[in-house]
Coordinates of C-alpha atoms and ligand atoms in Angstrom, one line a residue:
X553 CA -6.8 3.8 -19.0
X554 CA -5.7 0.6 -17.1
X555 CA -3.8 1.2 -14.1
X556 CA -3.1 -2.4 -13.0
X557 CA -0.1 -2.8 -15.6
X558 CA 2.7 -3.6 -12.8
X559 CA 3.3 -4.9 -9.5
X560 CA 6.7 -5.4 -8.0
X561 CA 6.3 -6.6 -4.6
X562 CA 3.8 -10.4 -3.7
X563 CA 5.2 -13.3 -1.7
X564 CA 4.5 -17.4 -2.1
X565 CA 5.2 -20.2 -0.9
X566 CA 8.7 -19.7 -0.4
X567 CA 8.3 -17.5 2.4
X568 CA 4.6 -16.3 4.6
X569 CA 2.7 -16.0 1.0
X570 CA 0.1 -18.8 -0.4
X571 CA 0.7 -20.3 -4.3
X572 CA 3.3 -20.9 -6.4
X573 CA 5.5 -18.1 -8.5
X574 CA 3.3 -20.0 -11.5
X575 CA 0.1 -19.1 -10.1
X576 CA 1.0 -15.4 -9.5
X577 CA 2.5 -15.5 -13.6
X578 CA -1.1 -16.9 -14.4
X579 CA -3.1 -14.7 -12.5
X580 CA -0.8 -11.4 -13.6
X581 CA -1.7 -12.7 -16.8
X582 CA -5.5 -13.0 -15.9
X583 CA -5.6 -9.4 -14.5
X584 CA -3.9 -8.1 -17.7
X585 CA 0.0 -6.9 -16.3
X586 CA 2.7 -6.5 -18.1
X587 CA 5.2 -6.9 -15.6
X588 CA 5.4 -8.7 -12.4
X589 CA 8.3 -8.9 -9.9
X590 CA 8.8 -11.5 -7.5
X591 CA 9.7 -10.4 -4.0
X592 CA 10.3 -13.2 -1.3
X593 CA 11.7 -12.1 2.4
X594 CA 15.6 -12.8 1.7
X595 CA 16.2 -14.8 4.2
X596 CA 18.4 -13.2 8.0
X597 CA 21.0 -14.7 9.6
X598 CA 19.0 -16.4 12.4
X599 CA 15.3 -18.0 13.1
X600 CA 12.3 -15.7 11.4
X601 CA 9.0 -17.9 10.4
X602 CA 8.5 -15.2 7.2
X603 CA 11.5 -15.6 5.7
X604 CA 12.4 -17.6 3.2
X605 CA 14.2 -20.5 4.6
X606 CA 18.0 -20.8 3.5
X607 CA 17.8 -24.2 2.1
X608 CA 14.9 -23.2 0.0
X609 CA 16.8 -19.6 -1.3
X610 CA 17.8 -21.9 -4.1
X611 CA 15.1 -23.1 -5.4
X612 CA 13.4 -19.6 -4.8
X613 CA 15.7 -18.0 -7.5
X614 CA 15.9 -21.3 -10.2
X615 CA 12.0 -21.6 -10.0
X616 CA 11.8 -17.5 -11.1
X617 CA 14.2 -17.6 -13.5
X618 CA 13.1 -20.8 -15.4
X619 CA 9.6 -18.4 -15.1
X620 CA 11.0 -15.4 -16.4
X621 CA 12.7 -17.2 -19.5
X622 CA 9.1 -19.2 -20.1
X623 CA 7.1 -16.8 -20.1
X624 CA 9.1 -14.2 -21.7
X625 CA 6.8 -13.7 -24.5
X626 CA 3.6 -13.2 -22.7
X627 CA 4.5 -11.1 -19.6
X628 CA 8.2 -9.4 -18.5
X629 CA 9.0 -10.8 -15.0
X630 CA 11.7 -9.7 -12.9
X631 CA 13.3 -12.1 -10.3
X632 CA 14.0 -9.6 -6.7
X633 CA 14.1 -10.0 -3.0
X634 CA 12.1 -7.6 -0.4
X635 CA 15.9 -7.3 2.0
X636 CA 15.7 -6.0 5.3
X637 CA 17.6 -3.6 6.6
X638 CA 19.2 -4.6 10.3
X639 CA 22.2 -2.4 10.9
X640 CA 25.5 -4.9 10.8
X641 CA 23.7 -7.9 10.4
X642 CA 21.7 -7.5 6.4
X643 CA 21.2 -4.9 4.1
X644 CA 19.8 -4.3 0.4
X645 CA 23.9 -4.0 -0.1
X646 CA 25.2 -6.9 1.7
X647 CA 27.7 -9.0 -0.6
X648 CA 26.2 -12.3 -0.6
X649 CA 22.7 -10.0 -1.8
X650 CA 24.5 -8.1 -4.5
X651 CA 25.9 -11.7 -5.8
X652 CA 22.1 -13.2 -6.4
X653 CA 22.3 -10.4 -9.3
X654 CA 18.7 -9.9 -8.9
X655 CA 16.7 -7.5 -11.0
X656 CA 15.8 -5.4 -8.2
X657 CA 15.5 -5.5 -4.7
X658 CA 12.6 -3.7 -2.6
X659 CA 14.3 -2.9 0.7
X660 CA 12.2 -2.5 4.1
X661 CA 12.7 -2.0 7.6
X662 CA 10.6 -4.1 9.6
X663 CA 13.3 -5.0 12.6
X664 CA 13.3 -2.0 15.1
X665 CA 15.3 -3.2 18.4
X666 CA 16.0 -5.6 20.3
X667 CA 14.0 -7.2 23.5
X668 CA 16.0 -7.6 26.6
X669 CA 16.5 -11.4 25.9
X670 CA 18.3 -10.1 22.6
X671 CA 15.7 -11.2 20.1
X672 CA 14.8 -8.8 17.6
X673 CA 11.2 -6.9 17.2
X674 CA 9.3 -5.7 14.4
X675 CA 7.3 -3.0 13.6
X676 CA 4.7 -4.5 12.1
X677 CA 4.1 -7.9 14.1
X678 CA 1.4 -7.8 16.4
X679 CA 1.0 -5.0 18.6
X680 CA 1.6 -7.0 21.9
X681 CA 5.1 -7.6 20.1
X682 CA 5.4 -3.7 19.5
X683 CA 4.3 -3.1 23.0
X684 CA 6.7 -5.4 24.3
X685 CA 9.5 -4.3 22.1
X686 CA 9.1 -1.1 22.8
X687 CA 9.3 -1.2 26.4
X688 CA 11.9 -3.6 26.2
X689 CA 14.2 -1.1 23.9
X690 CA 13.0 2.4 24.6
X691 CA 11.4 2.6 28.2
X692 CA 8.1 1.9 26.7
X693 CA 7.8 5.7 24.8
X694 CA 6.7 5.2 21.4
X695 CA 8.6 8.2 20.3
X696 CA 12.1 7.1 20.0
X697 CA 11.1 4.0 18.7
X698 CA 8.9 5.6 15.6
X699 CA 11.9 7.9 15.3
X700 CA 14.5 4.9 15.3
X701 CA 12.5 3.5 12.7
X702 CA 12.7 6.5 10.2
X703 CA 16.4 7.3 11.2
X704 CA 16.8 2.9 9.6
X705 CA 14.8 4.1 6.6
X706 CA 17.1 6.8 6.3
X707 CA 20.4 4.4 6.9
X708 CA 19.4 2.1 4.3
X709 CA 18.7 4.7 1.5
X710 CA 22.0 6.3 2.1
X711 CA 23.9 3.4 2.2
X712 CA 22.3 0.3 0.3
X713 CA 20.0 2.5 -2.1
X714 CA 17.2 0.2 -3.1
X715 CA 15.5 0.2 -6.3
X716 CA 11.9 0.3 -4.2
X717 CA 11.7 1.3 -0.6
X718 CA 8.9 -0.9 0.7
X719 CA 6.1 0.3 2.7
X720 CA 7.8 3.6 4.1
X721 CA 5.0 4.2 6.9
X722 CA 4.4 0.8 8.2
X723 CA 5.8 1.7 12.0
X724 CA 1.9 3.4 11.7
X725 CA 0.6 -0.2 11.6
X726 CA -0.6 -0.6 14.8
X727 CA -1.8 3.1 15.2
X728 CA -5.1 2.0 14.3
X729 CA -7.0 5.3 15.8
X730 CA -3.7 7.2 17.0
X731 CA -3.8 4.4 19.6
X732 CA 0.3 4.9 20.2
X733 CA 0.8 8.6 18.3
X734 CA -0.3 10.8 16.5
X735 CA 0.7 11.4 12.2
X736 CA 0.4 15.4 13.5
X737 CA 2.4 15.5 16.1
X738 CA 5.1 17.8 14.9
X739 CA 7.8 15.4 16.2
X740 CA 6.1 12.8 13.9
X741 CA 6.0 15.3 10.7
X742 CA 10.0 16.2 11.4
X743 CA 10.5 12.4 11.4
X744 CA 9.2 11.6 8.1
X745 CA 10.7 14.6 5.8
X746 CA 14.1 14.7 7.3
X747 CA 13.8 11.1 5.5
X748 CA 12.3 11.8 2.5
X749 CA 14.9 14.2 2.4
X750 CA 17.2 11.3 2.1
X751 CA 15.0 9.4 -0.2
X752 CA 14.7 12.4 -2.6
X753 CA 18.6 12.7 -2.8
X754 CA 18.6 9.1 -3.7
X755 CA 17.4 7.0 -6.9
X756 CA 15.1 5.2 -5.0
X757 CA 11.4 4.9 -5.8
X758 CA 9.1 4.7 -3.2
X759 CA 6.1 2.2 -3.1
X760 CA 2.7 2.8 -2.5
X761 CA 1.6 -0.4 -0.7
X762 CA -2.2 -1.5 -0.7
X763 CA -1.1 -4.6 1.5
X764 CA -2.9 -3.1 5.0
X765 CA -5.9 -2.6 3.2
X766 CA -6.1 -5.6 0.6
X767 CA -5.0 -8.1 3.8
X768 CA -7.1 -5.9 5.9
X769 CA -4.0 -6.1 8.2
X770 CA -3.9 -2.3 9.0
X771 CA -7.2 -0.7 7.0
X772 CA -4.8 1.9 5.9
X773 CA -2.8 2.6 2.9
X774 CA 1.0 3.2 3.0
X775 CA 1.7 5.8 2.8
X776 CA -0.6 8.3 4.5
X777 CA -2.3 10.9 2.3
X778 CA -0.3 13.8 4.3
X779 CA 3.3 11.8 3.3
X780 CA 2.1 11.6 -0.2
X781 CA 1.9 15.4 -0.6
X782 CA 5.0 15.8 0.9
X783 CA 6.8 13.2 -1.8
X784 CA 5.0 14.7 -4.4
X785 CA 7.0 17.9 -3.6
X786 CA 10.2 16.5 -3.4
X787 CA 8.9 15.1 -6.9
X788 CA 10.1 11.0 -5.7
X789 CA 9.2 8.4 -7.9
X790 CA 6.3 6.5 -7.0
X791 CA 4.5 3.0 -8.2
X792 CA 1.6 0.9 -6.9
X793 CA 2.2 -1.9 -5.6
X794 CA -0.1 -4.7 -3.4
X795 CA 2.3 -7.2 -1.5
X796 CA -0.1 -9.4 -2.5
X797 CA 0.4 -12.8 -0.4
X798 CA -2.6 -14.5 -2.7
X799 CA -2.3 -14.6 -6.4
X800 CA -5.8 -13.1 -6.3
X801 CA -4.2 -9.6 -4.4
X802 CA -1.9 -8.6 -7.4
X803 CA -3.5 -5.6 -8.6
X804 CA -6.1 -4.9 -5.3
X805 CA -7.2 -1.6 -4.5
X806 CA -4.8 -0.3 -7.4
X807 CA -7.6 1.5 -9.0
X808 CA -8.6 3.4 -6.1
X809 CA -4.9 4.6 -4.9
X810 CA -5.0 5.7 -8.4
X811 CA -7.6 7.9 -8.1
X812 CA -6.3 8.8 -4.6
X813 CA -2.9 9.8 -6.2
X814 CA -4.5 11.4 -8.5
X815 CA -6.2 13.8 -6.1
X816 CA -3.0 14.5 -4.8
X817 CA -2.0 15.6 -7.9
X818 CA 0.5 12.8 -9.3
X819 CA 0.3 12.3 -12.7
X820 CA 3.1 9.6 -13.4
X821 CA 3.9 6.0 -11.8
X822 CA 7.8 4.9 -12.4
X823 CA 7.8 1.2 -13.6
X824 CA 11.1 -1.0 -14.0
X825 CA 11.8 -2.8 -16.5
X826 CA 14.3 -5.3 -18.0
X827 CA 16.0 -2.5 -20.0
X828 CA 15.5 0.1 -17.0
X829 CA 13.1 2.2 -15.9
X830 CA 9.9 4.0 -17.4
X831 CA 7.4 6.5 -16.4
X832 CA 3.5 5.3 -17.1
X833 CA 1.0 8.1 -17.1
X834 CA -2.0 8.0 -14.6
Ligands
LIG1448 FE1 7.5 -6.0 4.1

């Protein structure tokens, strides 16, 4: 059975990704996918060097659409935006979002305070950024800050309601070897089901994100094995997706979170499609 038949979430050009939206259409074609959605970083409200540029927002959303119409024989593609969520500032639901009438919107948290000069961090910049941030906005104690993060995944469900909420456990990033905390800690553990909580009261589907390990950014799958279970029990919809930044990335290590799912005891992925949404065996 192929797995590889969808992908929902890879970045070009048009924002910290390499190739053209063509060259992602030709190699989804290649790898034998049915559907492919685009996902540049909508661009914030102030300087960010992965972001889509405003100027270029424009030309983002003509260049997929013109894809999407020529292609429409040979492969569905959907035209979305990955949108942060940054409490009063952009949101999944923010007006001028919701008037791009995408096909769907994967929404992440990546900003998680601010540094004492009033720049914003992320979770998953370097981790001389998350050191910095986090003594900068919470004393230097990891656990407020992983807690803040989760209480923003949380936010954004509730009120913006994403079709895909991208890579759930990526405050875990830099945890390489429970370097800043530990995934057992039962602070940890309360964190991440009070929000799937949320998420399972929601429509959202969560995204199982191969990125860390097909970038080799991280090593480590999002989400962790452990969280898995735990969404499997709230029964949450889950796909597979690779937040491929090369066209080459679009289906990577989607055969072996298969089988990892599988183990786990999933036996359906939730696709979108142009007329809504479908459930794929695995
Ligand atoms: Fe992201």
């Amino acid at each position: 059975m192929r797995i590889a038949t969808a992908n929902y979430h890879c970045h070009s050009r048009f924002d910290d990704g390499h190739g053209e939206l063509e060259e992602y259409v030709r190699a989804a074609l290649d790898k034998g996918l049915r559907t492919l959605g685009f996902t540049g970083h909508a661009p914030v409200p102030f300087p960010c060097s992965w972001t889509i540029p405003p100027p270029l927002l424009g030309e983002y959303l003509r260049s997929a659409r013109n894809l999407q119409a020529g292609y429409r024989e040979r492969i569905e593609l959907l035209v979305g935006l990955e949108v942060d969520y940054i409490p009063e500032i952009i949101s999944p639901s923010s007006a001028h979002i919701r008037a791009l009438n995408l096909d769907f919107t994967v929404g992440s948290v990546h900003f998680v305070g601010r540094l004492a000069g009033g720049d914003l961090w992320t979770a998953d910049g370097p981790p001389e950024e998350l050191e910095r941030g986090v003594a900068e906005s919470f004393g230097g104690k990891f656990r407020p800050a992983v807690e803040r993060y989760y209480e923003r995944i949380s936010a954004m469900v509730r009120s913006a309601e994403p079709d895909i909420i991208g890579h759930l456990d990526v405050i875990k990033k830099n945890n390489r070897g429970d370097r800043y905390f530990s995934e057992d800690a039962p602070w940890y553990r309360a964190a991440v089901a009070e929000t799937l909580d949320v998420v399972a009261a929601s429509s959202c589907i969560v995204e199982v994100n191969t990125g860390g390990i097909v970038r080799n950014t991280s090593g480590a799958l999002y989400l962790s094995e452990w969280i898995l279970g735990e969404i499997l029990k709230r029964k949450i919809p889950v796909m597979i997706n690779s937040d491929a930044h090369r066209p080459e990335q679009l289906d990577g290590y989607f055969e072996e979170t298969a089988a990892i799912l599988r183990g786990i005891g999933f036996r359906e992925l939730t696709e979108i499609g142009r007329n809504g949404r479908r459930r794929v065996s695995l």
